[in-house]
Amino acid sequence: MKHGFFRTAAATPKVKVGCCSYNKTQILAAVNEAYENGAELLVLPELCITGYTCGDLFGQTALIDAARRTLCEIAAETENIEMLFTVGLPFEEGGKLYNCAAVLYKGKILGIVPKTFLPNYNEFYEMRWFSPAPKSKTGVTYLNEANDYVVFGTEQVFCPENNKDLVLAVELCEDLWAPNPPSIRHALAGATVIANLSAGNEITGKAEYRRSLVSGQSGRLICGYIYACAGDGESTTDVVFSGHNIIAEN
């Protein structure tokens, strides 16, 4: 932080759909670049560990296990990175699959936040694979065979030890487009920055509307809003993703 400000970043790494190992190298490259350029917070897109457009591959245990393992590897390889950052992944908890954001800092997974509102209209059909965030707001989930655990749920804010004025909360894509976005209650709980991990596609006029939506929410909540969107690595079917990233300041 300098003069009451801190530097944030949004990035769209290249992805190969379903290839967690390749995606990990791209995520780590983005993390290192942001950190070397002085960022204190980096937001990466929705489901970037696996790719958003995996379709029915989300039903494969091998992919879900690989995503969880890759998350732990990313944490282990960023223990010297004194920067909050978010990554997206599918995460199984209690026998259900959730579209989640993980928040990391200095080699630790601080929390996992499931998506509350799932789009299930037009070209989106997330409810085919994912469940909405559970009604119980928070709980503990286990990450690996060593029984390392992390908080799982929507009611979380995150604050790095070196900057107590940076209070981060997370929502995912459709959460912002809903009538009652989770970011409203996050701001009321003290969040100064909202991170949105997204995989919004492009249609005529959508970019302008998205920009007004993000800037309007930032203004209403009097907080920074960092929106990171999936890019052209996802554009493998009949849906186009452009990597439209937005940083709005109050």
Backbone as a ProteinNet text record, in pm:
[ID]
protein_1_A
[PRIMARY]
MKHGFFRTAAATPKVKVGCCSYNKTQILAAVNEAYENGAELLVLPELCITGYTCGDLFGQTALIDAARRTLCEIAAETENIEMLFTVGLPFEEGGKLYNCAAVLYKGKILGIVPKTFLPNYNEFYEMRWFSPAPKSKTGVTYLNEANDYVVFGTEQVFCPENNKDLVLAVELCEDLWAPNPPSIRHALAGATVIANLSAGNEITGKAEYRRSLVSGQSGRLICGYIYACAGDGESTTDVVFSGHNIIAEN
[TERTIARY]
83.8	0	87.5	45.7	117.2	15.6	25.8	-64.4	-211.4	-238.3	-375.7	-430.2	-345.4	-387.9	-313.2	-373.8	-301.9	-327.7	-231.4	-235	-303.6	-397	-468.9	-450.2	-481.7	-465.5	-571.6	-609.9	-695	-622.3	-620.9	-547.7	-625.9	-605.9	-668.4	-559.8	-519.7	-417.3	-471.5	-383.7	-421.3	-459.2	-559.1	-596.4	-610.1	-588.1	-626.2	-736.5	-850.9	-968.5	-940.6	-955.7	-938.3	-795.4	-698.5	-556.5	-506.2	-521.2	-485.7	-336.7	-252	-107.9	-64.2	-116	-84	-139.8	-262.1	-325.1	-251.1	-195.7	-118.1	2.5	73	190.5	150.7	36.2	-9.9	-56.9	-122.9	-166.2	-45.3	55	174.5	249	250.7	315.3	243.7	110	32.1	54	59.3	81.5	217.4	320.1	454.5	466.3	404.1	409.8	341.3	224.6	152.5	232.7	290.5	366.9	490.9	559.9	679.3	646.7	522.6	480.2	411.9	424	380.6	235.8	165.2	24.8	13.6	-87.8	-118.3	-239.5	-308.1	-424.3	-433.3	-448.7	-467.6	-592.4	-678.3	-799	-786.2	-807.5	-804.1	-943.3	-971	-1109.3	-1168.8	-1296.6	-1378.7	-1329	-1315.2	-1279.4	-1151	-1056.3	-936.6	-842.6	-855.5	-769.6	-804.6	-932.3	-975	-1014.3	-1055	-1126.7	-1275.5	-1344.9	-1488	-1570.2	-1524	-1605.4	-1578.9	-1555.4	-1529.5	-1654.1	-1771	-1893.5	-1906.5	-1941.7	-1966.1	-1839.3	-1722	-1599.8	-1605.4	-1690.3	-1706	-1764.4	-1817.4	-1866.9	-1761	-1637.1	-1528.8	-1451.7	-1444.9	-1371.6	-1226.1	-1166	-1024.6	-999.9	-1090.8	-1073.2	-1091.1	-1190.5	-1217.3	-1102.9	-1050.8	-936.7	-813	-792.6	-677.2	-685.4	-805.6	-823.4	-788	-833.8	-804.7	-654	-592.5	-448.7	-370	-414.8	-347.8	-357.5	-471.9	-486.4	-381.7	-363.6	-264.1	-123	-96.5	35.5	59.9	-42	-28.4	2.9	-64.9	-38	107	152.5	288	394.4	365.3	463.3	456	368.6	358.2	377.4	449.6	467.1	547.6	622.7	700.4	631.5	507.7	431.6	344.9	385.8	312.2	204.5	107.6	1.2	-122.4	-236.3	-362.1	-392.1	-436.6	-485.7	-593.4	-675	-787	-775	-816.9	-826.1	-960.6	-1009.6	-1136.6	-1119	-1204.2	-1196.6	-1328.3	-1354.2	-1466.4	-1421.8	-1509.6	-1469.9	-1584.3	-1552.8	-1654.4	-1655.5	-1773.7	-1790.1	-1924.4	-1922.8	-2045.7	-2121.8	-2050.6	-2115.4	-2173.8	-2151.3	-2199	-2082.1	-2098.9	-1994.4	-2033.1	-1935.4	-1958.7	-1859	-1903.8	-1819.3	-1761.2	-1629.6	-1572	-1457.3	-1433.1	-1313.6	-1231.5	-1100.8	-1009.7	-926.7	-906.8	-826.9	-697.4	-583.9	-452.6	-366.2	-274.8	-181.1	-61.8	58	183.1	178.4	135.5	136.3	20.7	-72.2	-186.3	-315.3	-402.8	-537.8	-624.5	-664.2	-735.2	-881.9	-940.2	-1081.3	-1126.9	-1239.1	-1300.6	-1444.7	-1480.1	-1611.3	-1690.6	-1803.6	-1886.1	-1974.6	-2008.8	-2096.7	-2240.2	-2305.2	-2441.6	-2546.8	-2538.1	-2638.6	-2580.6	-2645.3	-2596.6	-2680.8	-2618.2	-2695.2	-2743.5	-2867.5	-2925.6	-3026.3	-2980	-3065.2	-2979.6	-3045.9	-2977.2	-2859	-2737.3	-2621	-2557.7	-2613	-2556.2	-2644	-2580	-2655.1	-2570.1	-2525.6	-2435.8	-2502	-2634.1	-2699.7	-2696.6	-2652.4	-2630.4	-2518.9	-2419.9	-2304.2	-2291.2	-2328.1	-2296.5	-2420.8	-2396.4	-2500.8	-2477.8	-2585.3	-2567.4	-2503.4	-2444.3	-2383.2	-2482.7	-2438	-2529.5	-2584.9	-2701.4	-2767.5	-2685.5	-2619.4	-2529.1	-2411.8	-2386.6	-2297.9	-2152.2	-2102.9	-1962.9	-1948.5	-1839	-1804.5	-1661	-1614.8	-1476.8	-1475.6	-1384.1	-1366.7	-1221.3	-1197.7	-1062.2	-1006.9	-878.9	-818.8	-747.5	-690.1	-601.7	-596.2	-515.1	-505.7	-441	-368.2	-306.8	-407.8	-532.1	-639.5	-615.7	-541.7	-535.2	-674.6	-719.7	-856.4	-860.1	-972.8	-992.7	-1141	-1172.7	-1312.2	-1378.2	-1498.7	-1576.4	-1708.9	-1741	-1869.4	-1865.3	-1981.6	-1994.8	-1967	-1981.4	-1970.5	-1826.8	-1738.8	-1598.9	-1545.1	-1458.6	-1376.9	-1231.9	-1139.8	-999	-915.6	-817.8	-734.6	-589	-499	-358.2	-293.2	-195.3	-132.2	-56.7	-16.6	62.9	-21.8	-154.7	-240.2	-380.6	-406.1	-534.5	-647.5	-614.1	-718.1	-772.4	-702.8	-749.7	-833.8	-964.9	-1057.4	-1130.8	-1098.5	-1145.6	-1263.9	-1362.4	-1470.3	-1483.2	-1548.7	-1549.8	-1692	-1724.9	-1842.6	-1803	-1889.5	-1854.2	-1958.7	-1916.2	-1989	-2136.5	-2224.2	-2368.8	-2413.5	-2334.1	-2368.2	-2390.9	-2311	-2325	-2451.1	-2494.7	-2608.1	-2742.4	-2737.1	-2859.3	-2921.5	-3050.3	-3115.6	-3056.1	-3000.9	-2946.6	-2805	-2706	-2570.3	-2509.6	-2431.9	-2363.5	-2275.1	-2223.7	-2133.7	-2201.2	-2333.4	-2403	-2378.9	-2401.1	-2380.1	-2231.1	-2144.9	-2000.8	-1957.8	-2008.4	-1974.1	-2026	-2145.4	-2200.4	-2119.1	-2051.8	-1968.2	-1827	-1799	-1670.2	-1575.7	-1617.7	-1529	-1500.3	-1373.3	-1333.6	-1306.3	-1292	-1270.6	-1350.2	-1416.2	-1486.3	-1412.4	-1383.6	-1326.8	-1436.9	-1444.1	-1541.4	-1468.2	-1472.7	-1415.2	-1524.9	-1503.2	-1611.7	-1569	-1669.5	-1650	-1764.4	-1787.4	-1893.2	-1855.6	-1947.1	-1920.1	-1949.9	-1924.5	-1946.5	-2061.1	-2154.2	-2256	-2266.2	-2332.5	-2338.5	-2393.4	-2317.3	-2359.3	-2329.9	-2283.4	-2266.4	-2149.5	-2042.2	-1924.4	-1958.6	-2036	-2074.2	-2162.9	-2257.6	-2345.2	-2265.2	-2172.2	-2089.6	-2007.6	-1951.9	-1872.3	-1956.7	-2077.5	-2165.1	-2210.2	-2232.2	-2274.4	-2165.5	-2042	-1930	-1904.2	-1899.6	-1871.5	-1985.4	-2109.1	-2223.1	-2221.3	-2187.2	-2181.1	-2068.1	-1955.8	-1844.8	-1886.4	-1959.2	-2004.5	-2107.1	-2203.3	-2308.8	-2250.8	-2153.1	-2100.2	-1981	-1936.1	-1820.8	-1701.2	-1667.3	-1555.3	-1493	-1369.5	-1308.8	-1376.5	-1381.1	-1441.5	-1350.1	-1299	-1205.3	-1273.7	-1289.2	-1363	-1266.9	-1247.5	-1157.2	-1235.6	-1225.9	-1310.3	-1228	-1287.3	-1222.5	-1192.6	-1090.2	-1045.4	-1059.2	-983.9	-1005.9	-969	-894.3	-866.6	-992.5	-1099.4	-1228.4	-1314.5	-1277.1	-1363.9	-1347.1	-1380.5	-1359.6	-1490	-1604.6	-1731.9	-1799.1	-1926.4	-1996.5	-2013.9	-1936.2	-1942.6	-1806.4	-1807.4	-1683.7	-1655.9	-1531.1	-1486.1	-1370.6	-1373.9	-1277.7	-1178.1	-1190.3	-1099.8	-1122.7	-1248.4	-1282.4	-1263.3	-1151.2	-1119.2	-1143	-1196.3	-1235.9	-1190	-1132.5	-1102.7	-1174.5	-1266.3	-1343.9	-1308.8	-1288.8	-1249.3	-1363.3	-1437.6	-1547.4	-1646.7
-119.1	0	124.3	226.3	352.9	465.9	558.9	673.9	630.5	519.1	474.3	396.2	368	291.8	159.3	60.4	-62.3	-102.7	-176.2	-211	-345.6	-349.9	-474	-510.7	-634.2	-681.7	-785.3	-790	-897.1	-955.3	-1085.4	-1148.9	-1267.4	-1293.8	-1408	-1497.8	-1601.6	-1691.4	-1777.6	-1817.4	-1914.3	-2045.3	-2113.7	-2243.6	-2346.2	-2470.8	-2584.8	-2656.6	-2670	-2724	-2866.1	-2885.5	-3016.7	-3052.8	-2963.4	-2994.6	-2913.2	-2967.2	-2894	-2862.6	-2953	-2930.9	-2812.5	-2803	-2687.6	-2560.3	-2566.2	-2446.7	-2398.3	-2491.4	-2452.1	-2367.4	-2405.5	-2327.9	-2187.2	-2173.8	-2042.4	-1957.7	-2021.2	-1950.3	-1900	-1985.5	-1945.3	-1833	-1836	-1728.2	-1595.9	-1599.4	-1477.5	-1427.4	-1519.4	-1481.5	-1414.3	-1474.3	-1418.6	-1283.4	-1269	-1140.6	-1030.5	-1061.2	-961.3	-921.9	-1021.1	-993.6	-910.2	-942.9	-867.6	-723.5	-698.5	-563	-491.1	-547.4	-476.7	-494.6	-589.7	-610.7	-670.2	-628.2	-685.2	-777.7	-775.3	-862.2	-894	-1021.2	-1066.8	-1153.2	-1124.9	-1205	-1276.3	-1406.8	-1490.1	-1545.9	-1593.2	-1624.4	-1749.8	-1761.3	-1873.8	-2004.6	-2106.7	-2242.5	-2246	-2155.6	-2148.5	-2267.2	-2341.9	-2458.9	-2568.8	-2583.7	-2688	-2631.4	-2506.2	-2450.7	-2452.9	-2348.4	-2336.3	-2428	-2451	-2518.8	-2669	-2731.8	-2876.2	-2959.8	-2901.4	-2976.9	-3097	-3209.9	-3329.9	-3392.1	-3337.1	-3380.6	-3346.9	-3250.1	-3219.8	-3338.4	-3434.8	-3555.2	-3661.3	-3633	-3729.8	-3707.7	-3810.5	-3801.8	-3764.5	-3813.2	-3785.2	-3635	-3564.6	-3420.3	-3346.3	-3383.7	-3316.2	-3338.5	-3460.5	-3490.2	-3413.2	-3405.3	-3332.2	-3184	-3128.2	-2986.4	-2960.2	-3046.3	-3029.5	-3043.2	-3141.7	-3162.4	-3043.5	-2990.9	-2876.3	-2753	-2732.5	-2620.9	-2629.6	-2747.1	-2764.8	-2740.5	-2780.7	-2757.5	-2609.3	-2537.3	-2392.4	-2324.2	-2366.9	-2309.8	-2335.6	-2459.2	-2495.2	-2417.3	-2386.1	-2319	-2166.9	-2115.3	-1969.6	-1926.5	-2005.3	-1972.9	-1845.1	-1802.3	-1678.4	-1559.3	-1579.8	-1472.8	-1403	-1281.3	-1206.1	-1122.1	-1193	-1130.1	-1218.3	-1160.7	-1234.2	-1263.1	-1384.3	-1409.7	-1516.9	-1516.2	-1608.8	-1695.5	-1819.4	-1909.3	-1981	-2023.4	-2092.9	-2240	-2322.4	-2466.4	-2533.4	-2652	-2733.4	-2802.2	-2804.3	-2857.5	-2939.9	-3063.5	-3154.1	-3145	-3130.3	-3121.7	-3183.2	-3277.5	-3340.2	-3412.7	-3469.7	-3544.8	-3459.7	-3328.5	-3238.7	-3163.5	-3123.9	-3050.4	-2903.4	-2817.7	-2673.8	-2603	-2492.7	-2402.4	-2303	-2306.9	-2237.9	-2144.8	-2051.7	-1969.2	-2004.9	-2019.9	-2039.1	-1912.9	-1871.3	-1753.1	-1800	-1753.4	-1798.6	-1680.6	-1708.8	-1605.8	-1674.7	-1647.4	-1698.7	-1849.9	-1922.6	-2067.7	-2130.7	-2049.5	-2101.3	-2081.2	-2180.2	-2166.6	-2113.1	-1987.3	-1921.3	-1960.7	-1992.7	-2029.1	-2066.9	-2135.6	-2175	-2125.5	-2049.1	-1984.5	-2043.4	-2108.1	-2162.9	-2055.9	-2076.6	-1985.2	-2001.1	-1888	-1889.9	-1906.4	-1826	-1826.1	-1889.7	-1995.6	-2068	-2032.6	-1985.7	-1957.4	-2087	-2089.3	-2209.8	-2169.1	-2087.4	-2032.6	-2010.2	-1999.6	-1975.8	-2072.1	-2017.7	-2103.4	-2158	-2123.9	-2168.4	-2276.1	-2380.9	-2486.4	-2545.9	-2457.9	-2500.6	-2597.7	-2591.6	-2681.1	-2826.7	-2850	-2986.9	-3053.8	-2972.6	-3028.5	-2980.7	-2855.9	-2793.8	-2773.2	-2763.2	-2727	-2583.9	-2509.2	-2375.5	-2385.8	-2276	-2273	-2322.7	-2403.2	-2457.6	-2348.2	-2375	-2277.1	-2248.9	-2352	-2328.3	-2247.2	-2132.5	-2034.1	-2076.5	-2137.8	-2178	-2310.7	-2377	-2501.6	-2532.3	-2648.2	-2688.5	-2803.1	-2795.5	-2905	-2949.8	-3072.7	-3127.8	-3134.1	-3094.4	-3077.4	-3201.2	-3279.7	-3388	-3498.2	-3600.4	-3715.9	-3679.6	-3567.9	-3523.1	-3453.8	-3446.6	-3382.7	-3234	-3169.9	-3024.7	-2971.5	-2873.6	-2827.2	-2678.5	-2636.5	-2496.7	-2465.4	-2338.5	-2297.6	-2298.3	-2353.2	-2362.1	-2292	-2194.6	-2127.3	-1987.2	-1924.5	-1793.3	-1677.2	-1698	-1586.6	-1573.2	-1526.2	-1511.5	-1379.6	-1316.2	-1205.6	-1238.5	-1181.1	-1216.6	-1089.9	-1093.5	-975.9	-1020.4	-973.8	-1012.8	-949.8	-1018.5	-971.9	-840.4	-808.8	-688	-566.8	-584.5	-472.6	-493.2	-438.8	-460.4	-380.2	-286.4	-208.5	-280.3	-384.3	-463.9	-578.5	-563.9	-667.3	-720.4	-841.4	-899.5	-992.1	-982.7	-1080.9	-1125.8	-1239.7	-1303.1	-1340	-1313.2	-1371.3	-1418.3	-1495.6	-1556.4	-1523.5	-1460.2	-1436.7	-1403.5	-1501.4	-1480.5	-1417.6	-1435.6	-1375	-1225.1	-1160	-1015.6	-980.3	-1067.9	-1038.8	-1067.8	-1128.1	-1164.6	-1041.1	-1046.4	-931.9	-896.2	-996.6	-972.9	-1029.9	-962.4	-1016.9	-1037.9	-1144.7	-1164.6	-1047.2	-972.7	-861.2	-754.8	-747.1	-648.9	-679.1	-803.6	-837.1	-840	-869.5	-863.9	-721.2	-625.1	-485.3	-442.7	-486.1	-454.1	-518	-627.5	-695.3	-637.2	-535.1	-467.6	-486.2	-556.5	-575.4	-442.9	-420	-299.4	-328	-455.9	-497.3	-624.6	-629.9	-750.9	-808.1	-936.4	-1007.5	-1089.3	-1081	-1160.5	-1245.2	-1375.6	-1471.1	-1507.4	-1478.9	-1490.7	-1569.3	-1618.4	-1676.9	-1631	-1499.9	-1444.4	-1446.2	-1485.6	-1491	-1355.6	-1345.5	-1219.4	-1232.7	-1139.2	-1119.2	-968.6	-928.4	-787.5	-702.5	-601.4	-509.1	-552.1	-674.4	-724.9	-658.4	-629.2	-569.8	-435.3	-354	-223.3	-240	-333.3	-356.6	-409.6	-499.8	-556.9	-447.4	-358.2	-250	-159.8	-129.5	-44.7	-118.3	-249.3	-328.4	-331.4	-355.5	-362.9	-226.9	-122.3	10.6	57.4	24	61.2	-9.3	-137.9	-210.7	-156.4	-123.9	-65.2	67	148.3	276.6	261.9	171.6	152.1	103.7	12.7	-49.2	27	129.6	209.8	118.1	39	-54.1	-75.6	-123	-164.7	-291.4	-307.9	-428.6	-476.7	-598.7	-654.9	-772.7	-761.3	-859.9	-924	-1054.9	-1127	-1230.7	-1224.3	-1307.6	-1404.9	-1518.8	-1620.4	-1567	-1624	-1574.4	-1674.2	-1649.1	-1722.6	-1870.6	-1911.4	-2054	-2135.5	-2068.1	-2134.3	-2137.7	-2062.5	-2046.8	-2164.4	-2282.8	-2404.4	-2461.8	-2402.4	-2450.9	-2336.2	-2312.7	-2205.3	-2082.7	-2074.1	-1960.5	-1891.4	-1758.1	-1680.2	-1612.6	-1623.1	-1557.4	-1464.5	-1342.3	-1241.8	-1198.2	-1246.7	-1200.8	-1055.9	-1015.6	-877.1	-855.6	-797.7	-773.9	-628	-605.2	-471.2	-446.9	-329.4	-285.9	-153.4	-152.8	-31.7	16.4	146.1	204.6	288.8	229.3	298.8	359.3
0	0	0	-75.5	-82	-86.7	10.3	17.4	21.7	88.4	102.2	-15.7	-114.4	-231.6	-237.5	-300.7	-328.9	-473.7	-528	-670.5	-690.5	-782.4	-812.7	-959.7	-990.9	-1128.3	-1160.1	-1286.8	-1339.9	-1459.9	-1471.7	-1581.9	-1636.4	-1763.5	-1829.4	-1886.8	-1813.3	-1865.7	-1979.5	-2067.3	-2169.7	-2101.6	-2153.8	-2098.3	-2209.8	-2171.7	-2254.5	-2178.8	-2242.1	-2173.1	-2124.4	-1994.1	-1934.5	-1899.6	-1923.6	-1899.9	-1781.6	-1661.7	-1540.5	-1532.6	-1581.8	-1571.3	-1656.2	-1778.5	-1862.9	-1802.1	-1756.2	-1699.7	-1575.4	-1498.9	-1381.1	-1420.5	-1525.6	-1566.8	-1609	-1674.2	-1718	-1599.3	-1504	-1383.3	-1305.4	-1287.7	-1213.7	-1284.9	-1417.4	-1492.8	-1468.9	-1466.8	-1441.9	-1299.4	-1203.7	-1063.3	-1047.6	-1105.4	-1092.7	-1161.5	-1277.3	-1348.1	-1268.2	-1214.6	-1135.3	-1011.7	-945.5	-823.1	-853.3	-961.8	-999.3	-1036.2	-1076.2	-1110.4	-994.2	-874.8	-755.3	-715.9	-775.8	-739.9	-600	-527	-396.6	-402.8	-515.5	-538.3	-686.4	-718.7	-856.8	-863	-959.9	-981.6	-1115.9	-1113.4	-1234.2	-1261.1	-1381.8	-1420.9	-1356.2	-1376.6	-1331.9	-1393.1	-1307.5	-1350.5	-1434	-1404.8	-1489.4	-1469.7	-1360	-1342	-1441.2	-1471.6	-1566.2	-1702.4	-1704	-1819	-1789.1	-1833.3	-1807.6	-1897.4	-2020.1	-2121.3	-2128	-2012.6	-2010	-2037.3	-2023.4	-2050.4	-1959.6	-2017.3	-1937	-1880.2	-1914.2	-1845.8	-1696.8	-1659.7	-1517.6	-1441	-1510.8	-1446.5	-1424.7	-1465.3	-1453.2	-1322.8	-1242.4	-1116.2	-1138.4	-1245.6	-1273.1	-1286.5	-1353.7	-1371.8	-1239.3	-1161.1	-1034.7	-936.4	-932.1	-845.3	-890.9	-1021.6	-1074	-1039.9	-1044.8	-1011.7	-865.9	-776.3	-633.5	-609.6	-673.3	-657.5	-713.2	-826.4	-887.5	-798.5	-734.9	-642	-531.6	-474.2	-368.2	-420.3	-544.8	-604.3	-627.3	-672.9	-693	-560.4	-455.1	-322.6	-282	-298.1	-256.3	-333.6	-459.7	-544.7	-536.1	-450.5	-436.7	-290.9	-213.2	-71.4	-50.3	-150.4	-138.2	-204.7	-248.1	-313.9	-210.3	-171.2	-69.9	-139.3	-197.8	-275.9	-269.4	-238.8	-249.1	-394.4	-424.2	-559.3	-557.2	-659.9	-669.2	-793.7	-781.7	-896.9	-891.2	-1007.1	-1014	-1042.8	-981.6	-1003.2	-965.3	-1022	-972.8	-844.5	-744.1	-614.2	-557.1	-521.6	-465.9	-314.2	-258.9	-113.4	-76.3	15	61.8	-47	-143.3	-249.2	-360.8	-357.5	-462.1	-523	-648.3	-718.8	-724.8	-692	-689.9	-782.1	-838.9	-915.9	-815.3	-793.4	-678.5	-715	-623.7	-623.4	-500.5	-519.6	-406.8	-390.6	-266	-234.5	-170	-225.2	-179	-137.4	-43.1	4.1	68.9	18.6	74.4	97.3	-2.8	3.4	78.4	125.5	199.9	120.8	126.3	71.6	184.7	173.7	283	290.7	176.3	175.1	36.4	30.2	-96.9	-95.6	-198.1	-205.5	-322.1	-297.2	-405.6	-468.4	-592.7	-666.3	-616.1	-594.3	-540.1	-649	-754.9	-861.7	-987.2	-1035.4	-1152.5	-1274.4	-1382.3	-1503.3	-1567	-1605.5	-1665.9	-1772.1	-1866.1	-1970.9	-2095	-2209.1	-2336.7	-2353.6	-2368.1	-2392.9	-2265.4	-2149.6	-2022.5	-1960.1	-1909.7	-1841.2	-1728.4	-1639.5	-1531.4	-1433.9	-1421.8	-1326.9	-1372.3	-1494.4	-1540.4	-1459.5	-1414.2	-1344.3	-1200.1	-1174.3	-1045.5	-959.1	-829.8	-733.5	-687.7	-657.5	-599.4	-461.4	-416.8	-283.9	-179.3	-84.2	16.6	106.6	164.2	250.9	376.2	428.7	541.4	488.9	548.4	488.3	486.7	594.9	601.5	672.8	644	709.2	674.4	716.2	691.1	591.5	495.6	400.3	403	365.2	368.2	226.3	214	81.9	31.5	121.4	77.4	181.5	153.7	242.9	376.9	378.8	504.7	595.8	549.3	625	651	561.6	565.7	532.8	609.5	591.7	560.7	507	470	485.3	509.5	522.1	384.6	378.2	254.5	277.5	193.6	206.4	151.1	147.5	83.5	177.9	308.7	404.1	453.9	366.1	401.5	348.2	427	378.9	412.5	335.1	345.1	356.5	447	472.8	486	399.3	410.3	532.7	587.1	710.8	693.2	569.1	547.1	509.3	502.9	461.3	516.3	632.4	699.1	635.4	547.3	479	355.8	311.2	197.7	251.3	241	287.7	164.4	126.6	1.4	23.2	-65.1	-72.5	-218.1	-237.3	-369.8	-410	-534.8	-598.7	-738.1	-801.3	-929.5	-1034.9	-1141	-1264.7	-1242.5	-1257	-1249.7	-1118.9	-1013.9	-884.7	-899.4	-982.9	-1002.3	-1080.1	-1169.3	-1257.3	-1189.4	-1071	-998.6	-932.5	-899.6	-834.9	-698.7	-628.2	-494.6	-486	-545.3	-550.4	-411.7	-393.4	-265.1	-226.3	-323.4	-292.3	-207.4	-209.2	-125.1	22.5	62.5	203.6	238.1	139.5	165.9	199.2	123.1	149	285.6	320.3	451.5	563.9	532.1	632	637.7	555.9	565.2	449.2	343.6	228.9	159.7	127.9	55.1	-92.2	-125.5	-263.8	-289.7	-404	-448.3	-569	-563.6	-678.3	-744.4	-875.7	-950.6	-1052.6	-1033.6	-1128.4	-1226.7	-1353.8	-1450.5	-1574.1	-1644.3	-1776.4	-1865.9	-1864.5	-1947.4	-2094.7	-2176.1	-2320.1	-2383.6	-2511.7	-2583.2	-2682.2	-2673.4	-2775.2	-2799.5	-2903.1	-2939.6	-2825	-2786.5	-2682.8	-2540.9	-2520.4	-2384	-2312.4	-2384	-2320.1	-2256.2	-2326.8	-2273.2	-2150.4	-2156.3	-2041.6	-1923.2	-1949.2	-1842.5	-1773.7	-1853.4	-1797.4	-1706.9	-1749.7	-1668.4	-1542.8	-1552.4	-1437.3	-1331	-1373.7	-1279.7	-1215.9	-1297.1	-1242.1	-1152.6	-1188.1	-1105.6	-971	-970.2	-843.1	-755.7	-816.6	-742.5	-679.4	-753.4	-701.7	-591.1	-609.3	-508.7	-376.2	-384.8	-263.7	-206.9	-277.4	-236.6	-210.6	-310.1	-297.8	-435.6	-434.8	-559.7	-609.9	-741.6	-798.9	-911.6	-897.3	-994.2	-1063.1	-1193.7	-1272.6	-1373	-1362.5	-1452.8	-1531.6	-1662.5	-1748.6	-1831.8	-1862.5	-1945.5	-2084.8	-2147.4	-2277	-2389.4	-2496.6	-2621.4	-2612.9	-2509.8	-2493.9	-2469.6	-2425.3	-2402.7	-2528.2	-2630.8	-2748.4	-2844.5	-2795.2	-2873.8	-2928.4	-2891.5	-2944.3	-3017.7	-2992.7	-3063.6	-2976.3	-2866.7	-2775.2	-2773.5	-2777.1	-2785.3	-2651.9	-2605.9	-2483.9	-2519.6	-2464.3	-2509.3	-2403.2	-2279.3	-2174.8	-2137.4	-2124.9	-2091.1	-1941.1	-1903.6	-1764.1	-1727.7	-1607.5	-1566.3	-1422.4	-1397	-1261.5	-1239.8	-1143.4	-1113	-973	-957.3	-829.1	-773.7	-680.2	-613	-713.3
[MASK]
++++++++++++++++++++++++++++++++++++++++++++++++++++++++++++++++++++++++++++++++++++++++++++++++++++++++++++++++++++++++++++++++++++++++++++++++++++++++++++++++++++++++++++++++++++++++++++++++++++++++++++++++++++++++++++++++++++++++++++++++++++++++++

